[in-house]
Amino acid sequence: MAYEKPLPRINGDNRQFWEGCKNHELKFQKCASCGHVRFPPSLVCPRCLCTDIEWVVSAGAGKVYTYAVYHTAYHDGFREEVPYVVAVVELREGPRLLTNIVGCAPGEVYCEMPVTVVWEDITPDITLPKFAPSG
Amino acid sequence: MLEAGLCRYVLISYGHNELSSDSLFTMLTEFSGDDVVFGHFGATGGYALAARRAMHEYRTGPQTWKHIAVGQRAWANLNPRAVMHGRPMSFDDYLSSQYVVEPLRLPDNCLVNDGGRAVVVTTLERARDLRHPPAVILGLGQHNPSAQAAQSGALAGSTGAKKAGEQALSMAGVTRDDIDACQIYDCFTYTVEVTLQDYGFFGPGEGEDWFSGGTIGPGGRMPVNTSGGQLSEAYYMGLTPLSEAAMQIMGRCGERQLGPATKTKEPNIILVSDNGGILQAHSCCILGRI
């Protein structure tokens, strides 16, 4: 069955992030000058304005900073999903990522819950990084 | 511009057919960018993330927000223009209503309605000759922390209200104790709590006690959103709170007029807030009678 939810809009800034996801690698920009690991990708470091970067692969472990349980489907593609959990996950390397928590009931999610990345291959080119309870 | 004589009157207006068209939803979806990939749409989800983090960091939640929803609805029932006029709400009604994006229920959300609102700004000299006593701008403040919700490490506050409020009170030469009523941008109940908290009316986690006992409703010691606000009157962005503050100071509010009619303080000084994005931008305005 065709994938019915919205797809990410790939551009020059985020292409390497989404290509990393396709290979099941969570890749972030790291500032070559101050070492700040950042998301979303950007031309300059928001801390020190340096333009030199290296891409680092995250271990994929973090914790739930906050979350919300959608009881409303704002898009037809999510009609079968409600209630589902949207969360901000804080990775151990520092960046925060807006994502979904899967692999447990919405009522089991809590702030600071340890989570690990799980990969959802949705099209031949796009893979979404979602998170499930660790262990 | 007014003081420099470049213009005599400034019209600040807002109008939107957001109920009878899909334009608001389209705007909010655009605003969500690639977050829609994960099913994250619009403002309710963003404020739900903020409200949930606040529930983790200090004591707040539905038992606090019910006082805001019910208090403002009581004001709306004194305002024939309010969308929710004639539809009283009890704490039980609030607590038994459906979740939209948990922890936010339907009555935690502002209204979606067609309509418009406008205010005219002119010089004090000109305003003194008009039919109604003028609502005078005593102070202004603005602070824009601007971080996207997903990137903010301070989603539970403090918001831009803290510095914007300090600036506005300082410019007006008044203190928080001089404020007779507040008109707070209330896209969600939680926004009212965190805004008043950041203005210093109470500390984090003290909101439930502060709101209890009808503090913000008719007869309360600190009336808030006396038209019913965006939750229960109508949503006109920042014009809902600003126009209500001006109307109260001019004495044009009929049954809901602050003062003896509603067993509240005379509205000599009213604090007004506006905020944008997911708590990313904040402005504060102090209006008064002089």
Tab-separated table of C-alpha atoms in Angstrom:
chain	number	residue	atom	x	y	z
A	1	MET	CA	0.000	0.000	0.000
A	2	ALA	CA	1.281	3.474	-0.863
A	3	TYR	CA	2.662	5.573	1.968
A	4	GLU	CA	0.001	8.208	2.762
A	5	LYS	CA	1.701	10.483	5.270
A	6	PRO	CA	3.720	13.616	4.389
A	7	LEU	CA	7.338	13.105	3.323
A	8	PRO	CA	10.298	15.305	4.327
A	9	ARG	CA	11.310	18.032	1.880
A	10	ILE	CA	14.938	17.330	1.047
A	11	ASN	CA	17.127	20.374	0.432
A	12	GLY	CA	20.798	21.332	0.418
A	13	ASP	CA	20.857	21.786	4.186
A	14	ASN	CA	19.208	18.534	5.256
A	15	ARG	CA	20.227	16.119	2.440
A	16	GLN	CA	23.066	14.509	4.394
A	17	PHE	CA	20.839	14.018	7.442
A	18	TRP	CA	18.183	12.162	5.403
A	19	GLU	CA	20.793	10.178	3.446
A	20	GLY	CA	22.222	9.107	6.792
A	21	CYS	CA	18.778	7.957	7.913
A	22	LYS	CA	18.441	5.902	4.733
A	23	ASN	CA	21.603	4.057	5.857
A	24	HIS	CA	20.237	3.828	9.415
A	25	GLU	CA	22.755	6.369	10.669
A	26	LEU	CA	21.688	9.382	12.736
A	27	LYS	CA	24.104	12.040	11.484
A	28	PHE	CA	24.605	15.475	12.989
A	29	GLN	CA	26.848	18.400	12.151
A	30	LYS	CA	29.648	19.030	14.629
A	31	CYS	CA	31.382	22.422	14.634
A	32	ALA	CA	35.070	21.976	13.790
A	33	SER	CA	35.923	24.983	15.942
A	34	CYS	CA	33.901	24.761	19.183
A	35	GLY	CA	32.689	21.149	18.973
A	36	HIS	CA	28.985	22.001	19.309
A	37	VAL	CA	26.813	19.219	17.849
A	38	ARG	CA	23.748	20.753	16.266
A	39	PHE	CA	20.338	20.117	14.688
A	40	PRO	CA	18.799	21.166	12.349
A	41	PRO	CA	21.713	21.358	9.891
A	42	SER	CA	22.919	24.871	9.108
A	43	LEU	CA	25.685	26.702	7.248
A	44	VAL	CA	27.164	28.292	10.356
A	45	CYS	CA	27.506	27.175	13.957
A	46	PRO	CA	24.803	28.913	16.041
A	47	ARG	CA	27.254	29.073	18.982
A	48	CYS	CA	30.425	30.465	17.356
A	49	LEU	CA	29.464	31.240	13.714
A	50	CYS	CA	32.257	29.006	12.361
A	51	THR	CA	31.433	27.496	8.943
A	52	ASP	CA	33.710	24.429	9.191
A	53	ILE	CA	31.877	21.238	10.059
A	54	GLU	CA	32.306	17.520	10.332
A	55	TRP	CA	29.425	15.023	10.318
A	56	VAL	CA	29.251	12.688	13.309
A	57	VAL	CA	27.109	9.572	13.739
A	58	SER	CA	25.047	9.515	16.925
A	59	ALA	CA	24.864	6.373	19.076
A	60	GLY	CA	21.072	6.882	18.862
A	61	ALA	CA	20.500	6.936	22.614
A	62	GLY	CA	18.739	9.717	24.470
A	63	LYS	CA	15.832	10.656	26.678
A	64	VAL	CA	12.385	12.163	26.212
A	65	TYR	CA	12.554	15.936	26.900
A	66	THR	CA	8.822	16.352	26.381
A	67	TYR	CA	5.954	14.688	24.512
A	68	ALA	CA	2.359	15.153	23.382
A	69	VAL	CA	-0.316	12.560	22.648
A	70	TYR	CA	-2.294	13.303	19.477
A	71	HIS	CA	-5.953	12.330	19.793
A	72	THR	CA	-6.790	14.249	16.626
A	73	ALA	CA	-5.698	13.357	13.077
A	74	TYR	CA	-4.887	16.611	11.275
A	75	HIS	CA	-3.981	14.668	8.115
A	76	ASP	CA	-5.744	11.628	6.631
A	77	GLY	CA	-2.513	9.635	6.769
A	78	PHE	CA	-2.643	9.667	10.583
A	79	ARG	CA	-6.301	8.667	10.950
A	80	GLU	CA	-5.417	5.072	11.845
A	81	GLU	CA	-2.605	6.123	14.181
A	82	VAL	CA	-4.413	8.089	16.893
A	83	PRO	CA	-3.620	8.179	19.725
A	84	TYR	CA	0.066	8.540	18.829
A	85	VAL	CA	3.014	10.204	20.553
A	86	VAL	CA	5.066	13.119	19.212
A	87	ALA	CA	8.115	13.820	21.351
A	88	VAL	CA	11.241	15.903	21.568
A	89	VAL	CA	14.125	13.509	22.227
A	90	GLU	CA	17.390	14.841	23.609
A	91	LEU	CA	20.275	12.773	22.202
A	92	ARG	CA	23.254	11.959	24.421
A	93	GLU	CA	25.438	13.961	21.984
A	94	GLY	CA	23.303	17.054	22.671
A	95	PRO	CA	20.887	17.761	19.804
A	96	ARG	CA	17.125	17.594	20.239
A	97	LEU	CA	15.014	15.907	17.599
A	98	LEU	CA	11.257	16.052	17.030
A	99	THR	CA	10.128	12.452	16.475
A	100	ASN	CA	7.640	9.744	17.477
A	101	ILE	CA	7.824	7.368	20.423
A	102	VAL	CA	6.857	3.840	19.334
A	103	GLY	CA	7.003	0.399	20.926
A	104	CYS	CA	4.969	1.277	24.014
A	105	ALA	CA	1.506	2.588	24.860
A	106	PRO	CA	1.111	6.402	24.904
A	107	GLY	CA	0.303	6.227	28.618
A	108	GLU	CA	3.703	4.673	29.374
A	109	VAL	CA	5.728	7.598	28.013
A	110	TYR	CA	7.195	10.085	30.510
A	111	CYS	CA	9.638	13.004	30.478
A	112	GLU	CA	13.257	11.796	30.919
A	113	MET	CA	12.356	8.261	29.748
A	114	PRO	CA	15.480	6.610	28.207
A	115	VAL	CA	14.915	5.860	24.522
A	116	THR	CA	16.832	4.398	21.564
A	117	VAL	CA	16.481	5.077	17.862
A	118	VAL	CA	14.504	2.597	15.719
A	119	TRP	CA	14.354	2.903	11.951
A	120	GLU	CA	11.194	2.969	9.890
A	121	ASP	CA	11.816	2.498	6.146
A	122	ILE	CA	8.797	4.222	4.604
A	123	THR	CA	9.818	4.515	0.920
A	124	PRO	CA	12.831	3.221	-1.010
A	125	ASP	CA	14.525	6.590	-0.367
A	126	ILE	CA	13.195	7.757	2.972
A	127	THR	CA	13.701	6.273	6.422
A	128	LEU	CA	12.348	7.966	9.548
A	129	PRO	CA	14.234	7.965	12.867
A	130	LYS	CA	11.748	7.095	15.593
A	131	PHE	CA	12.456	6.143	19.197
A	132	ALA	CA	11.425	3.282	21.470
A	133	PRO	CA	11.973	2.676	25.201
A	134	SER	CA	15.576	1.495	25.815
A	135	GLY	CA	16.387	-2.022	26.935
B	1	MET	CA	5.160	58.535	13.417
B	2	LEU	CA	2.355	60.235	15.321
B	3	GLU	CA	4.713	62.365	17.380
B	4	ALA	CA	6.752	63.281	14.315
B	5	GLY	CA	3.568	64.399	12.573
B	6	LEU	CA	4.002	61.907	9.727
B	7	CYS	CA	0.465	60.682	10.292
B	8	ARG	CA	-2.508	61.547	12.465
B	9	TYR	CA	-4.141	58.157	12.951
B	10	VAL	CA	-2.823	54.579	12.854
B	11	LEU	CA	-5.317	51.768	12.276
B	12	ILE	CA	-4.282	48.364	13.648
B	13	SER	CA	-6.643	45.779	12.210
B	14	TYR	CA	-7.112	42.028	11.928
B	15	GLY	CA	-9.708	40.090	9.994
B	16	HIS	CA	-9.870	36.441	9.042
B	17	ASN	CA	-12.376	33.936	7.643
B	18	GLU	CA	-10.612	31.135	9.472
B	19	LEU	CA	-13.805	29.214	10.293
B	20	SER	CA	-15.317	29.253	6.815
B	21	SER	CA	-12.047	28.594	4.950
B	22	ASP	CA	-9.049	26.321	5.418
B	23	SER	CA	-6.585	29.219	5.443
B	24	LEU	CA	-5.646	28.986	9.116
B	25	PHE	CA	-4.928	25.276	8.913
B	26	THR	CA	-2.878	25.799	5.755
B	27	MET	CA	-0.832	28.483	7.505
B	28	LEU	CA	-0.260	26.351	10.591
B	29	THR	CA	0.766	23.339	8.504
B	30	GLU	CA	3.321	25.423	6.599
B	31	PHE	CA	4.551	26.716	9.936
B	32	SER	CA	5.189	23.102	11.038
B	33	GLY	CA	7.739	22.386	8.269
B	34	ASP	CA	9.058	18.831	8.209
B	35	ASP	CA	7.600	18.152	11.665
B	36	VAL	CA	4.465	17.046	9.754
B	37	VAL	CA	6.428	13.924	8.774
B	38	PHE	CA	5.991	12.788	12.388
B	39	GLY	CA	2.359	13.923	12.554
B	40	HIS	CA	3.138	17.193	14.341
B	41	PHE	CA	0.814	19.937	13.093
B	42	GLY	CA	0.101	23.494	14.049
B	43	ALA	CA	-0.033	25.234	17.371
B	44	THR	CA	-1.895	22.814	19.648
B	45	GLY	CA	0.857	20.197	19.352
B	46	GLY	CA	3.602	22.729	20.051
B	47	TYR	CA	1.879	24.144	23.115
B	48	ALA	CA	1.093	20.593	24.276
B	49	LEU	CA	4.860	19.879	24.228
B	50	ALA	CA	5.484	23.036	26.268
B	51	ALA	CA	2.665	22.316	28.715
B	52	ARG	CA	3.847	18.719	29.225
B	53	ARG	CA	7.388	19.860	30.020
B	54	ALA	CA	5.968	22.374	32.492
B	55	MET	CA	4.001	19.520	34.161
B	56	HIS	CA	7.315	17.686	34.546
B	57	GLU	CA	9.205	20.655	36.008
B	58	TYR	CA	6.604	22.039	38.411
B	59	ARG	CA	3.059	21.500	39.688
B	60	THR	CA	0.641	22.340	36.910
B	61	GLY	CA	-1.880	20.623	34.649
B	62	PRO	CA	-5.644	20.364	34.189
B	63	GLN	CA	-6.340	21.231	37.841
B	64	THR	CA	-4.692	24.610	37.212
B	65	TRP	CA	-5.998	25.185	33.688
B	66	LYS	CA	-9.637	24.448	34.592
B	67	HIS	CA	-9.709	27.715	36.581
B	68	ILE	CA	-8.590	29.648	33.480
B	69	ALA	CA	-11.088	28.032	31.102
B	70	VAL	CA	-14.008	28.348	33.550
B	71	GLY	CA	-13.092	31.872	34.722
B	72	GLN	CA	-12.913	33.220	31.183
B	73	ARG	CA	-16.140	31.461	30.207
B	74	ALA	CA	-17.885	33.285	33.081
B	75	TRP	CA	-16.742	36.600	31.539
B	76	ALA	CA	-17.957	35.476	28.082
B	77	ASN	CA	-21.394	34.960	29.549
B	78	LEU	CA	-21.482	38.702	30.326
B	79	ASN	CA	-20.473	39.537	26.733
B	80	PRO	CA	-23.235	39.203	24.111
B	81	ARG	CA	-20.622	39.315	21.314
B	82	ALA	CA	-18.742	36.297	22.647
B	83	VAL	CA	-18.923	33.108	20.577
B	84	MET	CA	-19.454	31.157	23.821
B	85	HIS	CA	-22.070	33.543	25.290
B	86	GLY	CA	-24.924	31.512	26.733
B	87	ARG	CA	-22.791	28.376	27.061
B	88	PRO	CA	-21.711	28.177	30.710
B	89	MET	CA	-18.930	25.733	31.654
B	90	SER	CA	-18.313	23.982	34.985
B	91	PHE	CA	-15.114	22.341	36.238
B	92	ASP	CA	-16.752	18.954	35.515
B	93	ASP	CA	-17.556	20.053	31.947
B	94	TYR	CA	-13.906	21.018	31.503
B	95	LEU	CA	-12.456	17.846	33.024
B	96	SER	CA	-14.780	15.559	31.052
B	97	SER	CA	-14.081	17.195	27.681
B	98	GLN	CA	-12.079	15.419	25.015
B	99	TYR	CA	-8.344	15.687	24.498
B	100	VAL	CA	-7.204	17.311	21.266
B	101	VAL	CA	-3.480	16.905	21.798
B	102	GLU	CA	-2.921	15.644	25.349
B	103	PRO	CA	-2.426	17.252	27.824
B	104	LEU	CA	-4.597	19.907	26.099
B	105	ARG	CA	-8.355	19.388	25.956
B	106	LEU	CA	-10.800	21.124	23.638
B	107	PRO	CA	-11.556	24.005	26.086
B	108	ASP	CA	-7.803	24.575	26.567
B	109	ASN	CA	-7.737	25.705	22.917
B	110	CYS	CA	-8.668	29.125	21.572
B	111	LEU	CA	-11.638	29.451	19.249
B	112	VAL	CA	-11.661	29.250	15.475
B	113	ASN	CA	-14.053	31.929	14.175
B	114	ASP	CA	-14.641	34.384	11.364
B	115	GLY	CA	-14.440	38.063	12.196
B	116	GLY	CA	-12.210	41.022	12.777
B	117	ARG	CA	-11.170	43.645	15.274
B	118	ALA	CA	-9.366	46.975	15.063
B	119	VAL	CA	-7.999	49.758	17.218
B	120	VAL	CA	-7.078	53.332	16.268
B	121	VAL	CA	-3.992	54.996	17.737
B	122	THR	CA	-3.634	58.770	17.733
B	123	THR	CA	-2.001	61.471	19.824
B	124	LEU	CA	-3.164	62.090	23.369
B	125	GLU	CA	-3.949	65.682	22.397
B	126	ARG	CA	-6.357	64.530	19.666
B	127	ALA	CA	-7.778	61.691	21.763
B	128	ARG	CA	-8.789	64.064	24.549
B	129	ASP	CA	-11.342	65.677	22.209
B	130	LEU	CA	-13.036	62.382	21.346
B	131	ARG	CA	-16.303	61.058	22.784
B	132	HIS	CA	-14.713	58.443	25.085
B	133	PRO	CA	-11.910	58.967	27.599
B	134	PRO	CA	-8.724	57.670	25.958
B	135	ALA	CA	-6.861	54.468	26.815
B	136	VAL	CA	-3.300	55.719	27.071
B	137	ILE	CA	-0.239	53.634	26.199
B	138	LEU	CA	1.900	53.923	29.340
B	139	GLY	CA	4.561	51.317	28.631
B	140	LEU	CA	5.724	48.752	26.101
B	141	GLY	CA	8.133	45.827	26.269
B	142	GLN	CA	9.233	43.120	23.905
B	143	HIS	CA	11.419	40.030	24.186
B	144	ASN	CA	11.800	37.254	21.638
B	145	PRO	CA	13.644	34.134	22.827
B	146	SER	CA	12.841	32.740	19.350
B	147	ALA	CA	14.140	29.164	19.731
B	148	GLN	CA	11.941	26.594	17.930
B	149	ALA	CA	9.955	24.413	20.316
B	150	ALA	CA	12.014	21.324	19.486
B	151	GLN	CA	15.280	23.207	20.028
B	152	SER	CA	14.326	25.108	23.165
B	153	GLY	CA	15.842	23.863	26.389
B	154	ALA	CA	13.498	26.164	28.316
B	155	LEU	CA	10.129	25.060	27.003
B	156	ALA	CA	8.631	25.340	30.512
B	157	GLY	CA	9.770	28.960	30.839
B	158	SER	CA	10.798	31.485	31.458
B	159	THR	CA	9.312	32.854	28.239
B	160	GLY	CA	9.810	36.283	26.683
B	161	ALA	CA	7.124	37.537	29.100
B	162	LYS	CA	9.703	37.934	31.853
B	163	LYS	CA	11.851	40.618	30.226
B	164	ALA	CA	9.010	42.157	28.181
B	165	GLY	CA	6.947	42.613	31.356
B	166	GLU	CA	9.847	44.175	33.260
B	167	GLN	CA	10.455	46.622	30.390
B	168	ALA	CA	6.800	47.615	30.071
B	169	LEU	CA	6.283	48.160	33.824
B	170	SER	CA	9.503	50.146	33.994
B	171	MET	CA	8.521	52.408	31.069
B	172	ALA	CA	5.086	52.939	32.609
B	173	GLY	CA	6.628	53.752	35.994
B	174	VAL	CA	4.306	51.344	37.792
B	175	THR	CA	4.697	48.030	39.610
B	176	ARG	CA	2.816	44.753	39.367
B	177	ASP	CA	0.808	45.769	42.460
B	178	ASP	CA	-0.633	48.712	40.507
B	179	ILE	CA	-2.217	46.446	37.862
B	180	ASP	CA	-6.025	46.325	38.121
B	181	ALA	CA	-6.683	43.679	35.439
B	182	CYS	CA	-4.863	41.693	32.747
B	183	GLN	CA	-5.734	40.911	29.145
B	184	ILE	CA	-3.459	37.986	28.317
B	185	TYR	CA	-2.909	36.435	24.881
B	186	ASP	CA	-4.631	33.102	25.490
B	187	CYS	CA	-4.107	30.827	22.520
B	188	PHE	CA	-4.220	28.084	25.171
B	189	THR	CA	-5.052	28.023	28.882
B	190	TYR	CA	-1.433	27.108	29.630
B	191	THR	CA	-0.271	30.288	27.863
B	192	VAL	CA	-2.222	32.352	30.404
B	193	GLU	CA	-0.597	30.491	33.293
B	194	VAL	CA	2.991	30.721	32.051
B	195	THR	CA	2.573	34.380	31.028
B	196	LEU	CA	1.215	35.503	34.412
B	197	GLN	CA	3.890	33.364	36.096
B	198	ASP	CA	6.669	34.989	34.093
B	199	TYR	CA	5.237	38.434	34.863
B	200	GLY	CA	5.756	37.456	38.508
B	201	PHE	CA	2.175	37.193	39.764
B	202	PHE	CA	3.102	33.796	41.256
B	203	GLY	CA	6.019	31.371	41.229
B	204	PRO	CA	6.352	28.166	39.191
B	205	GLY	CA	3.929	25.591	40.575
B	206	GLU	CA	1.911	28.156	42.544
B	207	GLY	CA	-0.597	28.754	39.732
B	208	GLU	CA	-3.262	26.350	40.970
B	209	ASP	CA	-3.427	28.094	44.343
B	210	TRP	CA	-3.314	31.569	42.761
B	211	PHE	CA	-6.152	30.854	40.311
B	212	SER	CA	-8.326	28.983	42.871
B	213	GLY	CA	-11.375	30.696	44.299
B	214	GLY	CA	-12.365	32.691	41.224
B	215	THR	CA	-9.292	34.981	41.108
B	216	ILE	CA	-9.635	35.863	37.410
B	217	GLY	CA	-13.423	35.784	36.930
B	218	PRO	CA	-16.182	38.329	37.598
B	219	GLY	CA	-15.811	39.532	41.199
B	220	GLY	CA	-12.231	38.255	41.322
B	221	ARG	CA	-9.221	40.070	42.731
B	222	MET	CA	-7.311	40.010	39.416
B	223	PRO	CA	-9.711	39.923	36.454
B	224	VAL	CA	-8.163	38.284	33.370
B	225	ASN	CA	-9.525	38.246	29.803
B	226	THR	CA	-12.750	40.024	30.635
B	227	SER	CA	-14.343	39.598	27.200
B	228	GLY	CA	-13.968	35.821	27.499
B	229	GLY	CA	-10.653	36.107	25.652
B	230	GLN	CA	-9.585	33.991	22.732
B	231	LEU	CA	-10.769	30.894	24.606
B	232	SER	CA	-14.390	32.060	24.907
B	233	GLU	CA	-14.990	35.384	23.114
B	234	ALA	CA	-13.241	35.174	19.724
B	235	TYR	CA	-9.772	34.757	18.262
B	236	TYR	CA	-8.431	37.941	16.675
B	237	MET	CA	-4.744	37.337	17.426
B	238	GLY	CA	-3.302	40.127	19.609
B	239	LEU	CA	-6.298	42.343	18.923
B	240	THR	CA	-8.558	40.320	21.266
B	241	PRO	CA	-6.647	41.310	24.425
B	242	LEU	CA	-5.593	44.780	23.220
B	243	SER	CA	-9.068	45.920	22.157
B	244	GLU	CA	-10.651	44.605	25.361
B	245	ALA	CA	-8.135	46.508	27.498
B	246	ALA	CA	-8.859	49.733	25.603
B	247	MET	CA	-12.640	49.203	25.815
B	248	GLN	CA	-12.464	48.521	29.588
B	249	ILE	CA	-10.421	51.646	30.234
B	250	MET	CA	-12.848	53.701	28.114
B	251	GLY	CA	-15.754	52.258	30.135
B	252	ARG	CA	-17.493	50.768	27.088
B	253	CYS	CA	-17.966	47.168	28.281
B	254	GLY	CA	-21.586	47.118	29.471
B	255	GLU	CA	-22.493	44.182	31.676
B	256	ARG	CA	-18.882	43.023	31.955
B	257	GLN	CA	-17.484	46.494	32.773
B	258	LEU	CA	-14.770	46.363	35.433
B	259	GLY	CA	-15.586	48.329	38.587
B	260	PRO	CA	-18.677	48.201	40.821
B	261	ALA	CA	-20.837	46.486	38.137
B	262	THR	CA	-18.701	43.337	38.349
B	263	LYS	CA	-17.414	43.796	41.934
B	264	THR	CA	-13.873	44.353	40.700
B	265	LYS	CA	-11.306	47.132	40.917
B	266	GLU	CA	-11.729	50.204	38.715
B	267	PRO	CA	-9.616	49.585	35.604
B	268	ASN	CA	-7.095	52.406	35.896
B	269	ILE	CA	-4.145	50.316	34.713
B	270	ILE	CA	-4.449	47.182	32.573
B	271	LEU	CA	-1.599	44.914	31.509
B	272	VAL	CA	-1.901	43.423	27.986
B	273	SER	CA	0.177	40.623	26.465
B	274	ASP	CA	0.709	39.182	23.025
B	275	ASN	CA	2.861	36.246	21.994
B	276	GLY	CA	3.792	34.469	18.806
B	277	GLY	CA	5.063	31.137	17.547
B	278	ILE	CA	5.339	28.483	20.240
B	279	LEU	CA	6.213	30.953	23.030
B	280	GLN	CA	8.927	32.380	20.745
B	281	ALA	CA	7.948	36.060	20.694
B	282	HIS	CA	6.377	38.209	23.377
B	283	SER	CA	5.184	41.773	23.740
B	284	CYS	CA	3.669	43.510	26.748
B	285	CYS	CA	1.707	46.763	26.807
B	286	ILE	CA	0.452	48.753	29.790
B	287	LEU	CA	-2.669	50.828	29.119
B	288	GLY	CA	-4.098	53.312	31.576
B	289	ARG	CA	-6.465	56.150	32.371
B	290	ILE	CA	-4.757	59.482	32.957
